[in-house]
Tab-separated table of C-alpha atoms and ligand atoms in Angstrom:
chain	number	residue	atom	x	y	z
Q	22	UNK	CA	-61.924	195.835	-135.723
Q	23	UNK	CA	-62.986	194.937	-139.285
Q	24	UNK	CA	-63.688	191.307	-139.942
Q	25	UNK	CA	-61.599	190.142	-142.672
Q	26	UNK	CA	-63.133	188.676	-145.661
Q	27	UNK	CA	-61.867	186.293	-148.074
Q	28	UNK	CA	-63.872	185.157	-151.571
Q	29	UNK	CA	-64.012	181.905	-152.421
Q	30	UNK	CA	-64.386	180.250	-156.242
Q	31	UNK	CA	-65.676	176.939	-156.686
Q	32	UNK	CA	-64.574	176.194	-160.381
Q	33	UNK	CA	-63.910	172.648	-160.765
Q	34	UNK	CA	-67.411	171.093	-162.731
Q	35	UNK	CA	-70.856	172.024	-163.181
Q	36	UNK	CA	-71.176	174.592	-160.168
Q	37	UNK	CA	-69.479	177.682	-160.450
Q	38	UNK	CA	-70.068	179.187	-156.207
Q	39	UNK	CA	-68.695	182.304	-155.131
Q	40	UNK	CA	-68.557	182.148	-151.460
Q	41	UNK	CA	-68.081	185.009	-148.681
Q	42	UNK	CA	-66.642	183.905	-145.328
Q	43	UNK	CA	-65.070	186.082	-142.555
Q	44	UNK	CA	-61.793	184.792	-141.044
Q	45	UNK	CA	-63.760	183.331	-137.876
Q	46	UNK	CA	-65.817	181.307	-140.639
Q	47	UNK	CA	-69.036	183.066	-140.651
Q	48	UNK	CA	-70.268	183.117	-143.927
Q	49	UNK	CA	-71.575	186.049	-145.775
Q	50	UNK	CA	-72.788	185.276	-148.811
Q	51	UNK	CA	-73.196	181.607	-150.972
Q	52	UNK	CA	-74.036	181.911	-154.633
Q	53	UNK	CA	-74.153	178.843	-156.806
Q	54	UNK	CA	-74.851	178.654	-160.511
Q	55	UNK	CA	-74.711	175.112	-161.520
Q	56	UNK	CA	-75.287	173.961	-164.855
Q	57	UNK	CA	-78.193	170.709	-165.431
Q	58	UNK	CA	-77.670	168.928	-169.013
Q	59	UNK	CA	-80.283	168.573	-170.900
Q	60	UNK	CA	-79.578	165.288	-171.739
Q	61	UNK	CA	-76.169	162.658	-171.158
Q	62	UNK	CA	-73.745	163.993	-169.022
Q	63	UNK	CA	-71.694	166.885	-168.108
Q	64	UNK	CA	-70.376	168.120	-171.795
Q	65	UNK	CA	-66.952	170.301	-170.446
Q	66	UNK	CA	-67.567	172.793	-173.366
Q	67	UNK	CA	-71.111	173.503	-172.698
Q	68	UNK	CA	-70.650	173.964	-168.904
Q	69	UNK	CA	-67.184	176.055	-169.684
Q	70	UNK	CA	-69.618	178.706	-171.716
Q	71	UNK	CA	-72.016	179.201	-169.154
Q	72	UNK	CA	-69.573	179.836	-166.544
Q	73	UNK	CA	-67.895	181.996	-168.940
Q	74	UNK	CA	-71.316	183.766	-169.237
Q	75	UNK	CA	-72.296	183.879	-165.881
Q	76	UNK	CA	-69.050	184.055	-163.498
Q	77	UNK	CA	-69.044	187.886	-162.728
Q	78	UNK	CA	-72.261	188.040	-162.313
Q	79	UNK	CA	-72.060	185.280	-159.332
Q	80	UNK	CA	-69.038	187.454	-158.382
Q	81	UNK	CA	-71.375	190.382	-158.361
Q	82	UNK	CA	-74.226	188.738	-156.248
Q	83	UNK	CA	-72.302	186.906	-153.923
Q	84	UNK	CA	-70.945	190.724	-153.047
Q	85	UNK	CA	-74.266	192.650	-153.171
Q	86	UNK	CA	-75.622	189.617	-150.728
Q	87	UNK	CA	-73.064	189.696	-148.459
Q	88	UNK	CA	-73.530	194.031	-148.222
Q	89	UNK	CA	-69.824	195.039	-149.490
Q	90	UNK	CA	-67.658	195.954	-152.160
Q	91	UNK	CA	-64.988	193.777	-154.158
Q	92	UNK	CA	-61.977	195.931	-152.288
Q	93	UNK	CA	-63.817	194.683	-148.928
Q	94	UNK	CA	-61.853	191.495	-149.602
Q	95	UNK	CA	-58.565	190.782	-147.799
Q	96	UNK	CA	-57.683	187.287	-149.639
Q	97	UNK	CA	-58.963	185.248	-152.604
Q	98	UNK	CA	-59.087	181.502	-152.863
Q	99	UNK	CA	-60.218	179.058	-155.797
Q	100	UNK	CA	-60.284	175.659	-156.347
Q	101	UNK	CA	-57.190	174.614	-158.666
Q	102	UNK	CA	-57.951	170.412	-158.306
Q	103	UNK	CA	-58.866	168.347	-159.478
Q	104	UNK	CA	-61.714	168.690	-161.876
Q	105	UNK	CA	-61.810	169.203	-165.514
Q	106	UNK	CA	-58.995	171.864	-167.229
Q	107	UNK	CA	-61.291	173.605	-169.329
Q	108	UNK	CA	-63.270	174.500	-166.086
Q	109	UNK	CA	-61.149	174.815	-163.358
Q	110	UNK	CA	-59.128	177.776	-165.725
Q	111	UNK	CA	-62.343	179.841	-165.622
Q	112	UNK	CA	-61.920	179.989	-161.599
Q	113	UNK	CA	-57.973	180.016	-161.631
Q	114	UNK	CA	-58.109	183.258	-164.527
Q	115	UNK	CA	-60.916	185.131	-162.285
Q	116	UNK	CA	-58.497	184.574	-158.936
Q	117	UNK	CA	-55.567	185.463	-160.834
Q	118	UNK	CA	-57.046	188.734	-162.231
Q	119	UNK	CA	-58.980	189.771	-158.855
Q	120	UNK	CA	-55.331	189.252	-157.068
Q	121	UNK	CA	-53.705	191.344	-158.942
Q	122	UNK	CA	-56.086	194.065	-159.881
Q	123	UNK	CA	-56.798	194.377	-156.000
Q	124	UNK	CA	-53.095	193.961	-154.716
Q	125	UNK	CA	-54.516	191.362	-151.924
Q	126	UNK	CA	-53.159	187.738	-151.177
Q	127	UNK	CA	-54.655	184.608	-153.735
Q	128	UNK	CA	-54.677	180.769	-152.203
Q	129	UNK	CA	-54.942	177.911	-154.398
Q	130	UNK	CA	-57.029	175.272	-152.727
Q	131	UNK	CA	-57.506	171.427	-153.257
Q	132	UNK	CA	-61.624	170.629	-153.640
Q	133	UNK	CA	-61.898	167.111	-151.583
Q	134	UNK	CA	-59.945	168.677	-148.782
Q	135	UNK	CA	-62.371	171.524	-148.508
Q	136	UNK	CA	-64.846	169.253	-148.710
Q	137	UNK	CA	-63.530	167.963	-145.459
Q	138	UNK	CA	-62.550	171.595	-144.035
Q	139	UNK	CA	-65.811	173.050	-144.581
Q	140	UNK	CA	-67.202	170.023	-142.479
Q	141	UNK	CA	-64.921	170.384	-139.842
Q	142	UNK	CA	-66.137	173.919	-139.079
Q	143	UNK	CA	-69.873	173.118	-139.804
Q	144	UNK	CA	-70.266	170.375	-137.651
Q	145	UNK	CA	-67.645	171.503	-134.988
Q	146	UNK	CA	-65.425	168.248	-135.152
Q	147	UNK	CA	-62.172	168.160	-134.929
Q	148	UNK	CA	-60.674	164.665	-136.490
Q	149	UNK	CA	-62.589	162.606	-138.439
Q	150	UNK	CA	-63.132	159.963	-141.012
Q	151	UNK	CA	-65.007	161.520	-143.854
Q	152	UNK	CA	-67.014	159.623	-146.689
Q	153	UNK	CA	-66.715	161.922	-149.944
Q	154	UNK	CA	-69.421	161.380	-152.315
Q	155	UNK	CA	-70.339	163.176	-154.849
Q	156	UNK	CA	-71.095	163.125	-158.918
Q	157	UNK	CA	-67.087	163.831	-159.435
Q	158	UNK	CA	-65.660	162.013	-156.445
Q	159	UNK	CA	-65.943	158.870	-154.137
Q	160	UNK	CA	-63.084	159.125	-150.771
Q	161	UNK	CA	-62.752	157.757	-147.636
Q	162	UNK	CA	-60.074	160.195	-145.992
Q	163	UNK	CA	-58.282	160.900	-142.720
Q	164	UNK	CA	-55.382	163.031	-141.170
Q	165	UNK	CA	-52.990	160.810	-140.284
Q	166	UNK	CA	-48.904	161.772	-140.551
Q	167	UNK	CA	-49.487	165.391	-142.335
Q	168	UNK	CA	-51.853	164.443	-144.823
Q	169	UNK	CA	-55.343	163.964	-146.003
Q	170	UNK	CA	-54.812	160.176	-146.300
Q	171	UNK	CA	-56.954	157.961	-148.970
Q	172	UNK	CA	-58.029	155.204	-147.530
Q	173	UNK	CA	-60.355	153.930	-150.140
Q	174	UNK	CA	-61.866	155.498	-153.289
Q	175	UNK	CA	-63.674	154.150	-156.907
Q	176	UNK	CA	-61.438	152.350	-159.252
Q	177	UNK	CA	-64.177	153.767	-161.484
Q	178	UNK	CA	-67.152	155.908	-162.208
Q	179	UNK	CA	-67.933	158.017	-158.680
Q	180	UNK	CA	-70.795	156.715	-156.711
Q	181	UNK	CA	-73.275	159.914	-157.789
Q	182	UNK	CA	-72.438	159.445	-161.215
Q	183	UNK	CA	-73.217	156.086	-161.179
Q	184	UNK	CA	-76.958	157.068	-159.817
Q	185	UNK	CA	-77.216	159.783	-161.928
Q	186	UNK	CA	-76.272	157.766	-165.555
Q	187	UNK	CA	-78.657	155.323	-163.967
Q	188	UNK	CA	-81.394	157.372	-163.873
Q	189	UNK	CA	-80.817	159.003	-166.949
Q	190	UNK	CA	-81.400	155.644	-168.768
Q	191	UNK	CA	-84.535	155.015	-167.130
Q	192	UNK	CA	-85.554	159.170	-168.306
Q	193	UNK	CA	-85.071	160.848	-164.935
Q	194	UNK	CA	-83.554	164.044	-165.696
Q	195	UNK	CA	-80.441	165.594	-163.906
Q	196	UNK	CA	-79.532	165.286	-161.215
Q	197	UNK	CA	-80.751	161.526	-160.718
Q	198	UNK	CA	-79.950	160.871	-157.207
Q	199	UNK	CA	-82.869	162.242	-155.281
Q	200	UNK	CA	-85.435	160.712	-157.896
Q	201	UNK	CA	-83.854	157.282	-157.661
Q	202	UNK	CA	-84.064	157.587	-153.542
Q	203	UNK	CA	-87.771	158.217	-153.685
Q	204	UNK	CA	-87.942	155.404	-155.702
Q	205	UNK	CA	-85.730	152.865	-153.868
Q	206	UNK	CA	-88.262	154.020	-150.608
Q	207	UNK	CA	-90.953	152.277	-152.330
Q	208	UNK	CA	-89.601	149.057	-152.338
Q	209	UNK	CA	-87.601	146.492	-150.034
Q	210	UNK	CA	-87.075	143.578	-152.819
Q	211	UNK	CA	-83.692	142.871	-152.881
Q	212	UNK	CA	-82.448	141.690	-156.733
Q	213	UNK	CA	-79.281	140.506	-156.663
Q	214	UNK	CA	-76.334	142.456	-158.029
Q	215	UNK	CA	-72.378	142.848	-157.933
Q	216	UNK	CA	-70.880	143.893	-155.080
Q	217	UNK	CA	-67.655	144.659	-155.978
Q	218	UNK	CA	-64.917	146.025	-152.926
Q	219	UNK	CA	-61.207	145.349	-153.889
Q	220	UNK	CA	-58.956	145.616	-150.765
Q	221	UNK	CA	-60.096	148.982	-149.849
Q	222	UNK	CA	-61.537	150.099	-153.069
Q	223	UNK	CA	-64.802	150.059	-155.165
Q	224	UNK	CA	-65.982	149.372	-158.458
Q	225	UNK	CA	-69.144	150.697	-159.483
Q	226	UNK	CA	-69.068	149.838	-162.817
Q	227	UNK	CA	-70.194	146.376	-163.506
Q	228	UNK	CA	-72.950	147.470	-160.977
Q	229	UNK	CA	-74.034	149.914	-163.444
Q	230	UNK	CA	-74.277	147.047	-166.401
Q	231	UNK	CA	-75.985	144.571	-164.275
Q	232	UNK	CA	-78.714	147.429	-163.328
Q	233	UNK	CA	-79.081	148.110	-166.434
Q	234	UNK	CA	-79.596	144.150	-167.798
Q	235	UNK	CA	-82.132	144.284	-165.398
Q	236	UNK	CA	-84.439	146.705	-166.932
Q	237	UNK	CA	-83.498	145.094	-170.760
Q	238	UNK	CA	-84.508	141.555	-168.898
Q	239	UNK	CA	-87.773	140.160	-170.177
Q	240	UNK	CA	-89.244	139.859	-166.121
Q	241	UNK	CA	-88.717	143.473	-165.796
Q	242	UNK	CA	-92.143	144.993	-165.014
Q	243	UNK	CA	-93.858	141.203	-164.511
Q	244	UNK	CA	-91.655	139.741	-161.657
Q	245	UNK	CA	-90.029	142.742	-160.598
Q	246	UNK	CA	-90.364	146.948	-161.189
Q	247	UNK	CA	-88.252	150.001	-161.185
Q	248	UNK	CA	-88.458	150.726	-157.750
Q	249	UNK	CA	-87.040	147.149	-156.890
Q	250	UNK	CA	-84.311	148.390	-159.076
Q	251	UNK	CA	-83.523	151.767	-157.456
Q	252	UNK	CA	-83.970	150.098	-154.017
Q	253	UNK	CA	-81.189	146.734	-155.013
Q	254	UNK	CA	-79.006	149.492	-156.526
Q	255	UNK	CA	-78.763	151.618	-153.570
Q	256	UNK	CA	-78.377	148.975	-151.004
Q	257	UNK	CA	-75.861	147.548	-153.095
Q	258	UNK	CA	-73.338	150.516	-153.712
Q	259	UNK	CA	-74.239	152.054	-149.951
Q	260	UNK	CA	-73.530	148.757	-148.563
Q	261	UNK	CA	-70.399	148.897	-151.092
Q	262	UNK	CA	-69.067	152.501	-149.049
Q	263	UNK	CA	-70.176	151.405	-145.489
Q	264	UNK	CA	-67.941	148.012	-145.527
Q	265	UNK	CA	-64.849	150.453	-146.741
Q	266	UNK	CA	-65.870	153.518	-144.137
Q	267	UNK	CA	-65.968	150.540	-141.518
Q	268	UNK	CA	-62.960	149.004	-142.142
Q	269	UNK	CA	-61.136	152.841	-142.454
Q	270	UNK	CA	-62.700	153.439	-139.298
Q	271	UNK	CA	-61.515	150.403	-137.459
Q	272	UNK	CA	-57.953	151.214	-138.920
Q	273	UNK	CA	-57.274	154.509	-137.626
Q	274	UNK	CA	-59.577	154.418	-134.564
Q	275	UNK	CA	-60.626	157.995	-135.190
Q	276	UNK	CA	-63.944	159.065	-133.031
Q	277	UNK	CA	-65.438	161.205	-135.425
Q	278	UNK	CA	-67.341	160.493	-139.065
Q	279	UNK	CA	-68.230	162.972	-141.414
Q	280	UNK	CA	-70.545	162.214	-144.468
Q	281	UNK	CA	-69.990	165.232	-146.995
Q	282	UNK	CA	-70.653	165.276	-151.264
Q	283	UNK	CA	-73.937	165.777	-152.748
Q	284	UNK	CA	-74.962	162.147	-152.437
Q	285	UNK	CA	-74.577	162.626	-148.563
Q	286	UNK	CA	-78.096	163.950	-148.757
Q	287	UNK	CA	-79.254	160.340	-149.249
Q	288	UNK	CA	-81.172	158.907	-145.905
Q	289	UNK	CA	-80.617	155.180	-146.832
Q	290	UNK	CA	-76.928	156.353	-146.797
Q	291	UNK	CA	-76.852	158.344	-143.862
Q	292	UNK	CA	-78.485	155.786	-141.803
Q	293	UNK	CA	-76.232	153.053	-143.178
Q	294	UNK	CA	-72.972	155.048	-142.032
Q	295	UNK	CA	-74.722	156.436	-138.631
Q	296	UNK	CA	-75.083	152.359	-137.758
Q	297	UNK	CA	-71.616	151.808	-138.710
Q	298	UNK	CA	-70.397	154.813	-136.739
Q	299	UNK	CA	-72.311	153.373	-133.193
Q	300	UNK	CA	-71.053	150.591	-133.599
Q	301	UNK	CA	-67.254	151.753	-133.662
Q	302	UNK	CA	-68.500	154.471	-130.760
Q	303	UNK	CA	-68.192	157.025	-133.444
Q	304	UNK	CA	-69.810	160.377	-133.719
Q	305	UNK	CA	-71.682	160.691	-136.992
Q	306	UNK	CA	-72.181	164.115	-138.435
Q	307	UNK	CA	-73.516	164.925	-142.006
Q	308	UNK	CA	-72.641	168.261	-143.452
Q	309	UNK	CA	-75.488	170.706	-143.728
Q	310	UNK	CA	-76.636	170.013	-147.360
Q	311	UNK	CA	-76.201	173.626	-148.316
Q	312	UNK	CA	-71.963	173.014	-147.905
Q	313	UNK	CA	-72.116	169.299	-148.454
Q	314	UNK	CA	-72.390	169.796	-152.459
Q	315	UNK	CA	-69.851	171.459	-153.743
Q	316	UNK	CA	-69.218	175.584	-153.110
Q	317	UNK	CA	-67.277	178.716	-152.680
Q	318	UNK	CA	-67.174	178.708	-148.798
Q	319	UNK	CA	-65.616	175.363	-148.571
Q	320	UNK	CA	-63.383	176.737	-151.036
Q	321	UNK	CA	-62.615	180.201	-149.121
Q	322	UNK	CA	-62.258	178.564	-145.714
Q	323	UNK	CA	-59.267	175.963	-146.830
Q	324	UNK	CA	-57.848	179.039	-148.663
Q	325	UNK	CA	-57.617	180.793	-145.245
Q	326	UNK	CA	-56.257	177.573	-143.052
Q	327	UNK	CA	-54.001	177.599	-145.220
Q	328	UNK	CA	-53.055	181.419	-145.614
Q	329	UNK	CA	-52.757	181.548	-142.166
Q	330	UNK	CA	-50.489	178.750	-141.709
Q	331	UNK	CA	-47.785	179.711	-144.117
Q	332	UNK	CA	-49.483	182.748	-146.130
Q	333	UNK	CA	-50.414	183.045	-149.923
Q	334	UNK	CA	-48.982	181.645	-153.203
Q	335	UNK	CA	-47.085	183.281	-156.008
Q	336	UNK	CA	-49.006	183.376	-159.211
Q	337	UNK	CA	-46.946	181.081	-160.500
Q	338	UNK	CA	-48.054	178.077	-157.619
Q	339	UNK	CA	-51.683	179.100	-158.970
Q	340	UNK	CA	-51.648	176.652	-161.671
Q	341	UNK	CA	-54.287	174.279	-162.169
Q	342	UNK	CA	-53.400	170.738	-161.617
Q	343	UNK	CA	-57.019	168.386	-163.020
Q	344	UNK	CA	-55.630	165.686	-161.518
Q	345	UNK	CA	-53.880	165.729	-158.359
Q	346	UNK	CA	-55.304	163.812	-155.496
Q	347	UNK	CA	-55.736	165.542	-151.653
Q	348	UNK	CA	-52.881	162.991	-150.033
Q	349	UNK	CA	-50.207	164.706	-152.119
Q	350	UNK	CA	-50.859	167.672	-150.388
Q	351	UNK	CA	-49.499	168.789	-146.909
Q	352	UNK	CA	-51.800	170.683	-144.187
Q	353	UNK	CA	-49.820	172.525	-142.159
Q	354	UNK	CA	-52.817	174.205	-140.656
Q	355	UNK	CA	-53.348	170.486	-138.428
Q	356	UNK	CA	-51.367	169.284	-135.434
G	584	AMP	P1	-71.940	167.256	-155.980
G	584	AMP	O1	-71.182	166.601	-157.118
G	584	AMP	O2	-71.236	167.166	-154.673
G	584	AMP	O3	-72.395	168.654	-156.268
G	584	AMP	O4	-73.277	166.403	-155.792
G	584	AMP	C1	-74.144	166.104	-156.847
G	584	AMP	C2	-74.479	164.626	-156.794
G	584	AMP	O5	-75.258	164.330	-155.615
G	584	AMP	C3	-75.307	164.180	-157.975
G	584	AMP	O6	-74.755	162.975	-158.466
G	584	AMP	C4	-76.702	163.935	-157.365
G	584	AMP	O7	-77.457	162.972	-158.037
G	584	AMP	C5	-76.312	163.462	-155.980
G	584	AMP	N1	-77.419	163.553	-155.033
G	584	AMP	C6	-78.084	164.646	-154.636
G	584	AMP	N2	-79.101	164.312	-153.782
G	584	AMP	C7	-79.040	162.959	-153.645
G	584	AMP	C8	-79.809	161.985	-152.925
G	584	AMP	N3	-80.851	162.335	-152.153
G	584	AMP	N4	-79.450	160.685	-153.040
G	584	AMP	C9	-78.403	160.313	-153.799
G	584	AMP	N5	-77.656	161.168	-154.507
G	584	AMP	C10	-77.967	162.476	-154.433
G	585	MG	MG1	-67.287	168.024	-154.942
């Protein structure tokens, strides 16, 4: 029998993905087109025109990579939340027209639960706690009574986005994160800085300011460099998400921990939430980098646990939504 195929759209910021998964959630194809500023941050009009530019061609890739044709594909799927409108329309117009130009089934799908999804079937757990971080987004989520419950999250600017704005101040170009880790590796001077958690929540902001004061200070580069920076920063906002992922874990009791996002590449950060996970007799599983940031298979593997669970939307559910968070969504496909 034919494996059934289902294209996935990853519209929601800078990366427009077109991902190719079968229904048993082998993956055919990953393309990724992601758009680097050349300076400040992401500017929604500027990435908007190169997805506009580039988005069939992805389409057209992700096909010719995975060896099929466009009527090969039984379902489609794209990411309709959140994420910014101008950007998330691109994917929701290309799903809506490749739905009904086809005649096949369309799934709208909420990014930080694929996020979650796509680690579930990478790392072959079933249940777990999962640390989000990523430029966009910082989560700590669990299943618990139907939902994708937050447990924690930023009251402010996202933990990679901190980093990154960071490291754009001190001239490291996009994205900042991996520079500012080799960096922080150099170093194990601890300068003191806030460390702000709020009942379960973060604040990364006044972090930001006071990392910044430190490079304006007058000692900077006499009684301390930029790689004591990087390194106080880090500790300071990893220690920030392991204290909340703790606690979360302690909470629900769940035996599982999944560090997904972009930022999950970090090692500092990884080895911070592996400790935390022992210690709760937790198994620790990062997502395989490649699905960890954000693309089109995550994207086309919620849109089939979902299709399969209660079957497609009408093109009128397909509308965006920028802002809706994951635990206002049900998942039938758990339990
Ligand atoms: P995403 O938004 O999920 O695509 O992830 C992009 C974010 O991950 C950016 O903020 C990057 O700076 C960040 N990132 C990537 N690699 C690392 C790293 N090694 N350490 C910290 N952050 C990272
Ligand atoms: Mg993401």
């Amino acid at each position: 029998m034919k494996l059934k195929k289902i294209l996935g759209i990853e519209s929601t910021a800078h990366t427009w993905s077109v991902g190719i998964i079968g229904f048993d959630g082998t993956v055919f194809s990953l393309v990724n087109d992601t758009y680097i500023p050349e300076k400040g941050g992401l500017h929604p009009a500027l990435v908007k025109e190169q997805h506009l530019n580039n988005f069939m061609n992805i389409i057209n890739q992700a096909l010719l990579e995975a060896s099929i044709s466009i009527h090969d594909i039984d379902l489609i799927a794209f990411s309709k939340s959140p994420g910014l409108g101008p950007i998330l329309k691109i994917g929701a117009q290309a799903a809506r027209m490749l739905t009904q130009l086809l005649d096949i089934p369309i799934v709208a799908v909420n990014h930080c639960i694929a996020h979650i999804e796509i680690g579930r079937l990478m790392c072959k757990i079933e249940d777990p706690l999962a640390l989000y971080v990523s430029g966009g987004n910082t989560i700590v989520s669990a299943y618990e009574f139907g939902r994708y419950q937050i447990f924690g999250e930023t009251l402010d600017i996202p933990i990679g986005n901190l980093i990154d704005s960071f490291a754009r101040d001190v001239g490291l170009p996009h994205p900042g994160g991996p520079k500012i880790e080799k960096l922080a590796f150099n170093s194990n001077k601890y300068l003191s800085l806030p460390y702000v958690v709020k009942g379960m929540d973060l604040s990364f902001s006044g972090l930001y300011t006071a990392a910044k004061r430190l490079l304006e200070s007058k000692d900077y580069n006499k009684k301390y460099n930029l790689n004591d920076v990087a390194y106080s920063l880090q500790e300071t906002a990893f220690a920030m998400l392991a204290e909340v992922t703790e606690r979360a874990l302690a909470h629900t009791e769940k035996k599982e921990v999944l560090l997904t996002g972009g930022v999950a590449a970090n090692k500092r950060l990884q080895e911070m939430i592996k400790y935390i996970s022992a210690e709760h007799g937790a198994r620790f599983e990062v997502v395989p980098l490649k699905y960890a940031g954000d693309n089109g298979a995550m994207i086309g593997w919620t849109g089939l646990l979902r299709y399969e669970a209660e079957g497609g939307h009408t093109i009128l559910e397909t509308q965006i939504n920028p802002k809706e968070r994951m635990d206002q969504i049900t998942i039938p496909w758990r339990d």
